[in-house]
Amino acid sequence: MRPAPLPVRDGLGPARVRLRGGPVLAELTARFGEPARCKVLSGEVVDADGAAVDGATVLPAGSHVYLYRDLPDEVPVPFDIPVLHRDADVVVVDKPPFLATMPRGRHVAQTALVRLRRELGLPELSPAHRLDRLTAGVLVFTTRREVRGAYQTLFARGLVSKTYLARAGGEPAVTLPVVIRSRIVKHRGRLQAVCEPGEPNAETLVERVSGGLYRLTPRTGRTHQLRVHMASLGLPIEGDPLYPDVIDVPPDDFGTPLRLLAQRLEFDDPLTGERREFVSRRPGP
């Protein structure tokens, strides 16, 4: 994908809109209302070449235009993002709970990506992988566009060893340690991911450390994988508002964190071949 023609502004890149074709002003107004119309007429919307569109601009179907979105009101997440490591290629942080990795839905400015771009002055910062909003722990970002693909590919191919710690109540339905394999699917518009019949696409090693503390070693990275697998064992993770049951939590309630920590990451650096190991400094869950 070619770079956006507008730079990152205040930690956030421009929105990219794929057009259905025809007069741009009419389409954007119909889809996004008066605010979009005002942006076009004030020259704030540009095409893929960076040229401002206006009331007379007509573009074919499949074209893209770019504009800065109006940010929603967000509840500030009252936790810092400690940096564990920083060099020319990567920034590794100890993400707090309640902070999404990157903008999505109602979480935009209050995300690890946008806050770190602002705090560190790194407009090309990009996540090499993701953690759930409620999961705390080790999270890796790349600093430059040129190295982004190498690190993202490392995670996508499952070449990163990940270790999580979780606190859960109850007793497991099976003898531990155990490897759980299932097919996990996250349907659009549904809060919970679900297990469905079919070829397994998710695998997790579950071990008891002591009492209600468990070590989780995922071999795959499906959405909510660890939370789904622990709940399936009769061991829902403490503080989980989704599994096994959905609980309505106010957006400003930060008092009950999910007791799940991405405690350790290890991989061979795709650029240098050096063995990398990063460990969270947060107390156990």
PDB file of C-alpha atoms in Angstrom:
ATOM      1  CA  MET A   1       0.000   0.000   0.000  1.00  0.00           C
ATOM      2  CA  ARG A   2       1.351   3.417  -0.942  1.00  0.00           C
ATOM      3  CA  PRO A   3       1.979   5.871   1.908  1.00  0.00           C
ATOM      4  CA  ALA A   4      -0.834   8.233   2.843  1.00  0.00           C
ATOM      5  CA  PRO A   5      -0.435  11.676   1.221  1.00  0.00           C
ATOM      6  CA  LEU A   6      -1.066  13.412   4.572  1.00  0.00           C
ATOM      7  CA  PRO A   7       1.376  13.143   7.484  1.00  0.00           C
ATOM      8  CA  VAL A   8       0.637  11.867  10.964  1.00  0.00           C
ATOM      9  CA  ARG A   9      -0.865  14.720  12.982  1.00  0.00           C
ATOM     10  CA  ASP A  10      -0.844  14.714  16.776  1.00  0.00           C
ATOM     11  CA  GLY A  11      -0.102  10.994  16.798  1.00  0.00           C
ATOM     12  CA  LEU A  12      -2.867  10.021  14.390  1.00  0.00           C
ATOM     13  CA  GLY A  13      -2.696   9.330  10.681  1.00  0.00           C
ATOM     14  CA  PRO A  14      -5.435  10.392   8.248  1.00  0.00           C
ATOM     15  CA  ALA A  15      -8.507   8.280   7.574  1.00  0.00           C
ATOM     16  CA  ARG A  16      -8.621   6.625   4.149  1.00  0.00           C
ATOM     17  CA  VAL A  17     -12.033   6.450   2.464  1.00  0.00           C
ATOM     18  CA  ARG A  18     -12.697   4.181  -0.524  1.00  0.00           C
ATOM     19  CA  LEU A  19     -15.127   5.848  -2.910  1.00  0.00           C
ATOM     20  CA  ARG A  20     -18.077   4.342  -4.755  1.00  0.00           C
ATOM     21  CA  GLY A  21     -17.486   6.707  -7.666  1.00  0.00           C
ATOM     22  CA  GLY A  22     -18.893  10.020  -8.857  1.00  0.00           C
ATOM     23  CA  PRO A  23     -18.906  13.519  -7.349  1.00  0.00           C
ATOM     24  CA  VAL A  24     -16.816  13.361  -4.188  1.00  0.00           C
ATOM     25  CA  LEU A  25     -18.656  16.119  -2.329  1.00  0.00           C
ATOM     26  CA  ALA A  26     -22.050  14.455  -2.761  1.00  0.00           C
ATOM     27  CA  GLU A  27     -20.775  11.012  -1.769  1.00  0.00           C
ATOM     28  CA  LEU A  28     -18.933  12.103   1.368  1.00  0.00           C
ATOM     29  CA  THR A  29     -21.864  14.266   2.462  1.00  0.00           C
ATOM     30  CA  ALA A  30     -24.309  11.391   1.998  1.00  0.00           C
ATOM     31  CA  ARG A  31     -22.095   8.964   3.890  1.00  0.00           C
ATOM     32  CA  PHE A  32     -20.704  11.137   6.686  1.00  0.00           C
ATOM     33  CA  GLY A  33     -22.923  14.193   6.895  1.00  0.00           C
ATOM     34  CA  GLU A  34     -22.291  17.909   7.187  1.00  0.00           C
ATOM     35  CA  PRO A  35     -18.852  17.638   8.854  1.00  0.00           C
ATOM     36  CA  ALA A  36     -17.498  15.831   5.770  1.00  0.00           C
ATOM     37  CA  ARG A  37     -19.062  18.420   3.453  1.00  0.00           C
ATOM     38  CA  CYS A  38     -17.344  21.215   5.381  1.00  0.00           C
ATOM     39  CA  LYS A  39     -13.999  19.426   5.168  1.00  0.00           C
ATOM     40  CA  VAL A  40     -14.276  19.138   1.384  1.00  0.00           C
ATOM     41  CA  LEU A  41     -15.248  22.792   0.928  1.00  0.00           C
ATOM     42  CA  SER A  42     -12.420  23.949   3.206  1.00  0.00           C
ATOM     43  CA  GLY A  43      -9.798  21.966   1.273  1.00  0.00           C
ATOM     44  CA  GLU A  44      -9.130  19.425   4.032  1.00  0.00           C
ATOM     45  CA  VAL A  45      -9.781  16.337   1.889  1.00  0.00           C
ATOM     46  CA  VAL A  46      -7.120  15.160  -0.584  1.00  0.00           C
ATOM     47  CA  ASP A  47      -6.845  12.450  -3.203  1.00  0.00           C
ATOM     48  CA  ALA A  48      -4.166   9.731  -3.348  1.00  0.00           C
ATOM     49  CA  ASP A  49      -1.706  12.191  -4.900  1.00  0.00           C
ATOM     50  CA  GLY A  50      -2.230  14.775  -2.169  1.00  0.00           C
ATOM     51  CA  ALA A  51      -4.273  17.180  -4.301  1.00  0.00           C
ATOM     52  CA  ALA A  52      -7.199  18.815  -2.508  1.00  0.00           C
ATOM     53  CA  VAL A  53     -10.637  17.816  -3.791  1.00  0.00           C
ATOM     54  CA  ASP A  54     -13.436  20.389  -4.088  1.00  0.00           C
ATOM     55  CA  GLY A  55     -17.099  20.635  -4.928  1.00  0.00           C
ATOM     56  CA  ALA A  56     -16.468  19.827  -8.581  1.00  0.00           C
ATOM     57  CA  THR A  57     -14.152  16.832  -8.125  1.00  0.00           C
ATOM     58  CA  VAL A  58     -15.326  13.551  -9.657  1.00  0.00           C
ATOM     59  CA  LEU A  59     -13.375  10.338  -8.985  1.00  0.00           C
ATOM     60  CA  PRO A  60     -13.946   6.770 -10.232  1.00  0.00           C
ATOM     61  CA  ALA A  61     -15.118   3.879  -8.063  1.00  0.00           C
ATOM     62  CA  GLY A  62     -12.299   2.380  -6.025  1.00  0.00           C
ATOM     63  CA  SER A  63     -10.436   5.677  -5.636  1.00  0.00           C
ATOM     64  CA  HIS A  64      -9.395   6.823  -2.192  1.00  0.00           C
ATOM     65  CA  VAL A  65      -9.484  10.160  -0.448  1.00  0.00           C
ATOM     66  CA  TYR A  66      -7.822  11.105   2.837  1.00  0.00           C
ATOM     67  CA  LEU A  67      -8.870  13.366   5.678  1.00  0.00           C
ATOM     68  CA  TYR A  68      -8.254  13.830   9.378  1.00  0.00           C
ATOM     69  CA  ARG A  69     -11.113  12.465  11.462  1.00  0.00           C
ATOM     70  CA  ASP A  70     -12.818  14.379  14.241  1.00  0.00           C
ATOM     71  CA  LEU A  71     -11.866  12.627  17.469  1.00  0.00           C
ATOM     72  CA  PRO A  72     -14.609  11.320  19.753  1.00  0.00           C
ATOM     73  CA  ASP A  73     -14.723  12.242  23.420  1.00  0.00           C
ATOM     74  CA  GLU A  74     -12.750   9.594  25.313  1.00  0.00           C
ATOM     75  CA  VAL A  75     -12.245   8.789  28.965  1.00  0.00           C
ATOM     76  CA  PRO A  76      -8.486   9.158  29.667  1.00  0.00           C
ATOM     77  CA  VAL A  77      -6.820   5.904  30.679  1.00  0.00           C
ATOM     78  CA  PRO A  78      -5.009   6.891  33.911  1.00  0.00           C
ATOM     79  CA  PHE A  79      -1.903   4.720  33.479  1.00  0.00           C
ATOM     80  CA  ASP A  80       1.573   5.375  32.076  1.00  0.00           C
ATOM     81  CA  ILE A  81       3.187   3.245  29.356  1.00  0.00           C
ATOM     82  CA  PRO A  82       6.678   2.292  30.626  1.00  0.00           C
ATOM     83  CA  VAL A  83       9.311   1.756  27.923  1.00  0.00           C
ATOM     84  CA  LEU A  84      11.258  -1.486  28.416  1.00  0.00           C
ATOM     85  CA  HIS A  85      13.585  -1.053  25.429  1.00  0.00           C
ATOM     86  CA  ARG A  86      14.184   1.417  22.620  1.00  0.00           C
ATOM     87  CA  ASP A  87      16.587   1.367  19.681  1.00  0.00           C
ATOM     88  CA  ALA A  88      16.620   2.493  16.047  1.00  0.00           C
ATOM     89  CA  ASP A  89      14.225  -0.278  14.963  1.00  0.00           C
ATOM     90  CA  VAL A  90      11.861  -1.120  17.827  1.00  0.00           C
ATOM     91  CA  VAL A  91      10.249   0.273  20.946  1.00  0.00           C
ATOM     92  CA  VAL A  92       9.121  -2.295  23.508  1.00  0.00           C
ATOM     93  CA  VAL A  93       6.669  -1.184  26.185  1.00  0.00           C
ATOM     94  CA  ASP A  94       4.901  -2.588  29.234  1.00  0.00           C
ATOM     95  CA  LYS A  95       1.325  -1.837  28.200  1.00  0.00           C
ATOM     96  CA  PRO A  96      -1.159  -1.190  30.994  1.00  0.00           C
ATOM     97  CA  PRO A  97      -4.633  -2.731  30.993  1.00  0.00           C
ATOM     98  CA  PHE A  98      -7.588  -0.765  29.577  1.00  0.00           C
ATOM     99  CA  LEU A  99      -5.463   0.719  26.767  1.00  0.00           C
ATOM    100  CA  ALA A 100      -6.084  -0.546  23.219  1.00  0.00           C
ATOM    101  CA  THR A 101      -3.022  -1.233  21.081  1.00  0.00           C
ATOM    102  CA  MET A 102      -4.187   0.946  18.182  1.00  0.00           C
ATOM    103  CA  PRO A 103      -7.236   3.030  17.153  1.00  0.00           C
ATOM    104  CA  ARG A 104     -10.446   1.103  16.723  1.00  0.00           C
ATOM    105  CA  GLY A 105     -14.074   2.043  17.318  1.00  0.00           C
ATOM    106  CA  ARG A 106     -14.459   4.485  20.186  1.00  0.00           C
ATOM    107  CA  HIS A 107     -10.822   4.129  21.254  1.00  0.00           C
ATOM    108  CA  VAL A 108      -8.654   6.491  19.195  1.00  0.00           C
ATOM    109  CA  ALA A 109      -6.461   8.950  21.099  1.00  0.00           C
ATOM    110  CA  GLN A 110      -6.525   6.741  24.191  1.00  0.00           C
ATOM    111  CA  THR A 111      -4.529   3.951  22.555  1.00  0.00           C
ATOM    112  CA  ALA A 112      -0.948   2.850  23.044  1.00  0.00           C
ATOM    113  CA  LEU A 113      -0.014   3.735  19.451  1.00  0.00           C
ATOM    114  CA  VAL A 114      -1.285   7.320  19.471  1.00  0.00           C
ATOM    115  CA  ARG A 115      -0.044   8.104  22.968  1.00  0.00           C
ATOM    116  CA  LEU A 116       3.438   6.738  22.234  1.00  0.00           C
ATOM    117  CA  ARG A 117       3.704   8.592  18.920  1.00  0.00           C
ATOM    118  CA  ARG A 118       2.999  11.801  20.818  1.00  0.00           C
ATOM    119  CA  GLU A 119       5.182  11.060  23.840  1.00  0.00           C
ATOM    120  CA  LEU A 120       8.195   9.715  21.926  1.00  0.00           C
ATOM    121  CA  GLY A 121       7.961  11.926  18.835  1.00  0.00           C
ATOM    122  CA  LEU A 122       7.895   8.928  16.475  1.00  0.00           C
ATOM    123  CA  PRO A 123       5.245   9.521  13.775  1.00  0.00           C
ATOM    124  CA  GLU A 124       6.019   6.242  11.947  1.00  0.00           C
ATOM    125  CA  LEU A 125       5.644   4.092  15.062  1.00  0.00           C
ATOM    126  CA  SER A 126       3.550   1.003  14.292  1.00  0.00           C
ATOM    127  CA  PRO A 127       2.634  -2.140  16.284  1.00  0.00           C
ATOM    128  CA  ALA A 128       4.386  -5.354  15.260  1.00  0.00           C
ATOM    129  CA  HIS A 129       1.529  -7.290  16.904  1.00  0.00           C
ATOM    130  CA  ARG A 130      -1.422  -6.565  19.183  1.00  0.00           C
ATOM    131  CA  LEU A 131      -2.607  -7.148  22.710  1.00  0.00           C
ATOM    132  CA  ASP A 132      -6.268  -7.021  23.715  1.00  0.00           C
ATOM    133  CA  ARG A 133      -7.286  -3.729  25.296  1.00  0.00           C
ATOM    134  CA  LEU A 134      -7.712  -5.392  28.694  1.00  0.00           C
ATOM    135  CA  THR A 135      -4.469  -7.391  28.554  1.00  0.00           C
ATOM    136  CA  ALA A 136      -1.337  -5.859  30.073  1.00  0.00           C
ATOM    137  CA  GLY A 137       2.306  -6.613  29.315  1.00  0.00           C
ATOM    138  CA  VAL A 138       5.012  -6.708  26.677  1.00  0.00           C
ATOM    139  CA  LEU A 139       4.130  -5.036  23.372  1.00  0.00           C
ATOM    140  CA  VAL A 140       6.518  -4.423  20.459  1.00  0.00           C
ATOM    141  CA  PHE A 141       6.378  -1.464  18.063  1.00  0.00           C
ATOM    142  CA  THR A 142       8.528  -0.719  15.033  1.00  0.00           C
ATOM    143  CA  THR A 143       9.936   2.793  14.678  1.00  0.00           C
ATOM    144  CA  ARG A 144      10.299   3.120  10.899  1.00  0.00           C
ATOM    145  CA  ARG A 145       8.287   2.138   7.831  1.00  0.00           C
ATOM    146  CA  GLU A 146      11.319   0.359   6.297  1.00  0.00           C
ATOM    147  CA  VAL A 147      11.542  -2.246   9.081  1.00  0.00           C
ATOM    148  CA  ARG A 148       7.832  -2.668   9.802  1.00  0.00           C
ATOM    149  CA  GLY A 149       7.224  -5.631   7.501  1.00  0.00           C
ATOM    150  CA  ALA A 150      10.120  -7.703   8.828  1.00  0.00           C
ATOM    151  CA  TYR A 151       8.867  -7.614  12.411  1.00  0.00           C
ATOM    152  CA  GLN A 152       5.178  -7.957  11.577  1.00  0.00           C
ATOM    153  CA  THR A 153       5.983 -11.026   9.463  1.00  0.00           C
ATOM    154  CA  LEU A 154       7.865 -12.540  12.410  1.00  0.00           C
ATOM    155  CA  PHE A 155       4.739 -12.378  14.557  1.00  0.00           C
ATOM    156  CA  ALA A 156       2.380 -13.380  11.739  1.00  0.00           C
ATOM    157  CA  ARG A 157       4.383 -16.564  11.089  1.00  0.00           C
ATOM    158  CA  GLY A 158       4.345 -17.596  14.739  1.00  0.00           C
ATOM    159  CA  LEU A 159       8.112 -17.247  15.144  1.00  0.00           C
ATOM    160  CA  VAL A 160       7.802 -15.445  18.492  1.00  0.00           C
ATOM    161  CA  SER A 161       7.709 -17.337  21.796  1.00  0.00           C
ATOM    162  CA  LYS A 162       5.073 -15.807  24.089  1.00  0.00           C
ATOM    163  CA  THR A 163       4.446 -16.502  27.761  1.00  0.00           C
ATOM    164  CA  TYR A 164       1.450 -15.194  29.688  1.00  0.00           C
ATOM    165  CA  LEU A 165       0.464 -15.387  33.332  1.00  0.00           C
ATOM    166  CA  ALA A 166      -3.170 -15.513  34.379  1.00  0.00           C
ATOM    167  CA  ARG A 167      -5.040 -15.555  37.683  1.00  0.00           C
ATOM    168  CA  ALA A 168      -8.201 -17.649  37.723  1.00  0.00           C
ATOM    169  CA  GLY A 169     -10.582 -19.137  40.245  1.00  0.00           C
ATOM    170  CA  GLY A 170     -12.202 -22.553  40.305  1.00  0.00           C
ATOM    171  CA  GLU A 171     -10.755 -25.925  39.443  1.00  0.00           C
ATOM    172  CA  PRO A 172      -9.820 -27.084  35.928  1.00  0.00           C
ATOM    173  CA  ALA A 173     -12.125 -29.517  34.182  1.00  0.00           C
ATOM    174  CA  VAL A 174      -9.112 -31.560  33.008  1.00  0.00           C
ATOM    175  CA  THR A 175      -5.753 -32.608  34.405  1.00  0.00           C
ATOM    176  CA  LEU A 176      -3.011 -30.009  33.901  1.00  0.00           C
ATOM    177  CA  PRO A 177      -0.776 -29.375  32.079  1.00  0.00           C
ATOM    178  CA  VAL A 178      -2.890 -29.631  28.959  1.00  0.00           C
ATOM    179  CA  VAL A 179      -2.762 -28.404  25.364  1.00  0.00           C
ATOM    180  CA  ILE A 180      -6.084 -26.948  24.230  1.00  0.00           C
ATOM    181  CA  ARG A 181      -6.814 -26.983  20.492  1.00  0.00           C
ATOM    182  CA  SER A 182     -10.006 -25.535  19.042  1.00  0.00           C
ATOM    183  CA  ARG A 183     -11.444 -23.455  16.236  1.00  0.00           C
ATOM    184  CA  ILE A 184     -12.039 -19.891  17.482  1.00  0.00           C
ATOM    185  CA  VAL A 185     -14.041 -17.419  15.377  1.00  0.00           C
ATOM    186  CA  LYS A 186     -14.780 -13.757  16.146  1.00  0.00           C
ATOM    187  CA  HIS A 187     -17.887 -12.591  14.282  1.00  0.00           C
ATOM    188  CA  ARG A 188     -18.295  -8.921  13.413  1.00  0.00           C
ATOM    189  CA  GLY A 189     -20.684  -7.156  15.773  1.00  0.00           C
ATOM    190  CA  ARG A 190     -20.388  -9.769  18.537  1.00  0.00           C
ATOM    191  CA  LEU A 191     -18.384  -9.087  21.691  1.00  0.00           C
ATOM    192  CA  GLN A 192     -17.425 -12.687  22.360  1.00  0.00           C
ATOM    193  CA  ALA A 193     -15.332 -14.977  20.212  1.00  0.00           C
ATOM    194  CA  VAL A 194     -16.744 -18.500  19.998  1.00  0.00           C
ATOM    195  CA  CYS A 195     -15.527 -22.038  19.439  1.00  0.00           C
ATOM    196  CA  GLU A 196     -16.998 -23.637  16.331  1.00  0.00           C
ATOM    197  CA  PRO A 197     -16.685 -27.074  14.704  1.00  0.00           C
ATOM    198  CA  GLY A 198     -13.930 -27.429  12.160  1.00  0.00           C
ATOM    199  CA  GLU A 199     -10.184 -27.504  11.763  1.00  0.00           C
ATOM    200  CA  PRO A 200      -8.470 -26.123  14.901  1.00  0.00           C
ATOM    201  CA  ASN A 201      -6.893 -22.701  14.425  1.00  0.00           C
ATOM    202  CA  ALA A 202      -5.979 -21.980  18.057  1.00  0.00           C
ATOM    203  CA  GLU A 203      -3.608 -23.814  20.390  1.00  0.00           C
ATOM    204  CA  THR A 204      -2.590 -23.028  23.977  1.00  0.00           C
ATOM    205  CA  LEU A 205      -0.495 -24.878  26.554  1.00  0.00           C
ATOM    206  CA  VAL A 206      -1.996 -24.343  30.028  1.00  0.00           C
ATOM    207  CA  GLU A 207       0.091 -25.055  33.148  1.00  0.00           C
ATOM    208  CA  ARG A 208      -0.614 -24.422  36.804  1.00  0.00           C
ATOM    209  CA  VAL A 209       2.141 -22.421  38.526  1.00  0.00           C
ATOM    210  CA  SER A 210       0.662 -22.354  42.034  1.00  0.00           C
ATOM    211  CA  GLY A 211      -2.796 -21.978  43.508  1.00  0.00           C
ATOM    212  CA  GLY A 212      -4.836 -19.872  41.101  1.00  0.00           C
ATOM    213  CA  LEU A 213      -1.838 -18.721  39.016  1.00  0.00           C
ATOM    214  CA  TYR A 214      -1.418 -20.244  35.549  1.00  0.00           C
ATOM    215  CA  ARG A 215       1.203 -20.063  32.818  1.00  0.00           C
ATOM    216  CA  LEU A 216      -0.228 -19.862  29.297  1.00  0.00           C
ATOM    217  CA  THR A 217       1.856 -20.522  26.197  1.00  0.00           C
ATOM    218  CA  PRO A 218      -0.081 -19.793  22.987  1.00  0.00           C
ATOM    219  CA  ARG A 219       1.124 -21.387  19.757  1.00  0.00           C
ATOM    220  CA  THR A 220      -1.289 -19.213  17.747  1.00  0.00           C
ATOM    221  CA  GLY A 221      -2.750 -15.724  18.150  1.00  0.00           C
ATOM    222  CA  ARG A 222      -6.518 -15.735  17.658  1.00  0.00           C
ATOM    223  CA  THR A 223      -8.671 -12.925  19.057  1.00  0.00           C
ATOM    224  CA  HIS A 224      -9.393 -13.558  22.775  1.00  0.00           C
ATOM    225  CA  GLN A 225      -7.731 -16.972  22.456  1.00  0.00           C
ATOM    226  CA  LEU A 226      -6.416 -17.255  26.018  1.00  0.00           C
ATOM    227  CA  ARG A 227      -9.624 -15.963  27.553  1.00  0.00           C
ATOM    228  CA  VAL A 228     -11.742 -18.397  25.534  1.00  0.00           C
ATOM    229  CA  HIS A 229      -9.504 -21.380  26.301  1.00  0.00           C
ATOM    230  CA  MET A 230      -9.337 -20.669  30.033  1.00  0.00           C
ATOM    231  CA  ALA A 231     -13.110 -20.276  30.244  1.00  0.00           C
ATOM    232  CA  SER A 232     -13.539 -23.568  28.379  1.00  0.00           C
ATOM    233  CA  LEU A 233     -11.541 -25.295  31.133  1.00  0.00           C
ATOM    234  CA  GLY A 234     -13.803 -23.908  33.841  1.00  0.00           C
ATOM    235  CA  LEU A 235     -11.089 -21.370  34.709  1.00  0.00           C
ATOM    236  CA  PRO A 236     -12.355 -17.943  33.620  1.00  0.00           C
ATOM    237  CA  ILE A 237      -9.674 -15.320  34.141  1.00  0.00           C
ATOM    238  CA  GLU A 238     -10.423 -12.996  37.043  1.00  0.00           C
ATOM    239  CA  GLY A 239     -11.695  -9.571  35.986  1.00  0.00           C
ATOM    240  CA  ASP A 240     -12.875 -10.768  32.559  1.00  0.00           C
ATOM    241  CA  PRO A 241     -16.087  -8.915  31.571  1.00  0.00           C
ATOM    242  CA  LEU A 242     -16.708 -11.148  28.522  1.00  0.00           C
ATOM    243  CA  TYR A 243     -16.036 -14.766  29.470  1.00  0.00           C
ATOM    244  CA  PRO A 244     -17.927 -16.802  30.382  1.00  0.00           C
ATOM    245  CA  ASP A 245     -20.634 -14.093  30.620  1.00  0.00           C
ATOM    246  CA  VAL A 246     -20.819 -10.539  29.282  1.00  0.00           C
ATOM    247  CA  ILE A 247     -20.790  -7.948  32.075  1.00  0.00           C
ATOM    248  CA  ASP A 248     -21.548  -4.278  31.422  1.00  0.00           C
ATOM    249  CA  VAL A 249     -18.616  -2.218  32.745  1.00  0.00           C
ATOM    250  CA  PRO A 250     -18.720   1.619  32.704  1.00  0.00           C
ATOM    251  CA  PRO A 251     -15.998   3.134  30.476  1.00  0.00           C
ATOM    252  CA  ASP A 252     -14.525   5.059  33.424  1.00  0.00           C
ATOM    253  CA  ASP A 253     -14.246   1.996  35.700  1.00  0.00           C
ATOM    254  CA  PHE A 254     -10.569   1.064  35.933  1.00  0.00           C
ATOM    255  CA  GLY A 255     -10.820  -0.688  39.286  1.00  0.00           C
ATOM    256  CA  THR A 256     -11.106  -4.305  38.127  1.00  0.00           C
ATOM    257  CA  PRO A 257      -8.384  -5.157  35.605  1.00  0.00           C
ATOM    258  CA  LEU A 258      -8.266  -8.415  33.695  1.00  0.00           C
ATOM    259  CA  ARG A 259      -5.772 -10.626  35.528  1.00  0.00           C
ATOM    260  CA  LEU A 260      -3.854 -11.532  32.387  1.00  0.00           C
ATOM    261  CA  LEU A 261      -0.269 -10.461  31.729  1.00  0.00           C
ATOM    262  CA  ALA A 262       1.831 -10.848  28.563  1.00  0.00           C
ATOM    263  CA  GLN A 263       4.863 -11.622  30.695  1.00  0.00           C
ATOM    264  CA  ARG A 264       7.600 -12.532  28.203  1.00  0.00           C
ATOM    265  CA  LEU A 265       8.469 -12.383  24.481  1.00  0.00           C
ATOM    266  CA  GLU A 266      11.437 -14.057  22.767  1.00  0.00           C
ATOM    267  CA  PHE A 267      12.467 -14.095  19.110  1.00  0.00           C
ATOM    268  CA  ASP A 268      15.419 -13.993  16.740  1.00  0.00           C
ATOM    269  CA  ASP A 269      15.694 -10.463  15.411  1.00  0.00           C
ATOM    270  CA  PRO A 270      14.794 -10.533  11.683  1.00  0.00           C
ATOM    271  CA  LEU A 271      17.413  -7.884  10.857  1.00  0.00           C
ATOM    272  CA  THR A 272      20.398  -8.854  13.009  1.00  0.00           C
ATOM    273  CA  GLY A 273      19.746 -12.485  13.944  1.00  0.00           C
ATOM    274  CA  GLU A 274      20.288 -11.519  17.599  1.00  0.00           C
ATOM    275  CA  ARG A 275      18.209 -13.361  20.192  1.00  0.00           C
ATOM    276  CA  ARG A 276      15.812 -10.878  21.792  1.00  0.00           C
ATOM    277  CA  GLU A 277      14.054 -11.347  25.122  1.00  0.00           C
ATOM    278  CA  PHE A 278      11.736  -8.854  26.780  1.00  0.00           C
ATOM    279  CA  VAL A 279      10.129  -9.362  30.193  1.00  0.00           C
ATOM    280  CA  SER A 280       7.346  -7.362  31.807  1.00  0.00           C
ATOM    281  CA  ARG A 281       8.197  -5.532  35.025  1.00  0.00           C
ATOM    282  CA  ARG A 282       4.611  -5.505  36.184  1.00  0.00           C
ATOM    283  CA  PRO A 283       3.743  -7.569  39.261  1.00  0.00           C
ATOM    284  CA  GLY A 284       2.101 -10.901  38.544  1.00  0.00           C
ATOM    285  CA  PRO A 285      -1.628 -10.862  37.872  1.00  0.00           C
TER     286      PRO A 285
END
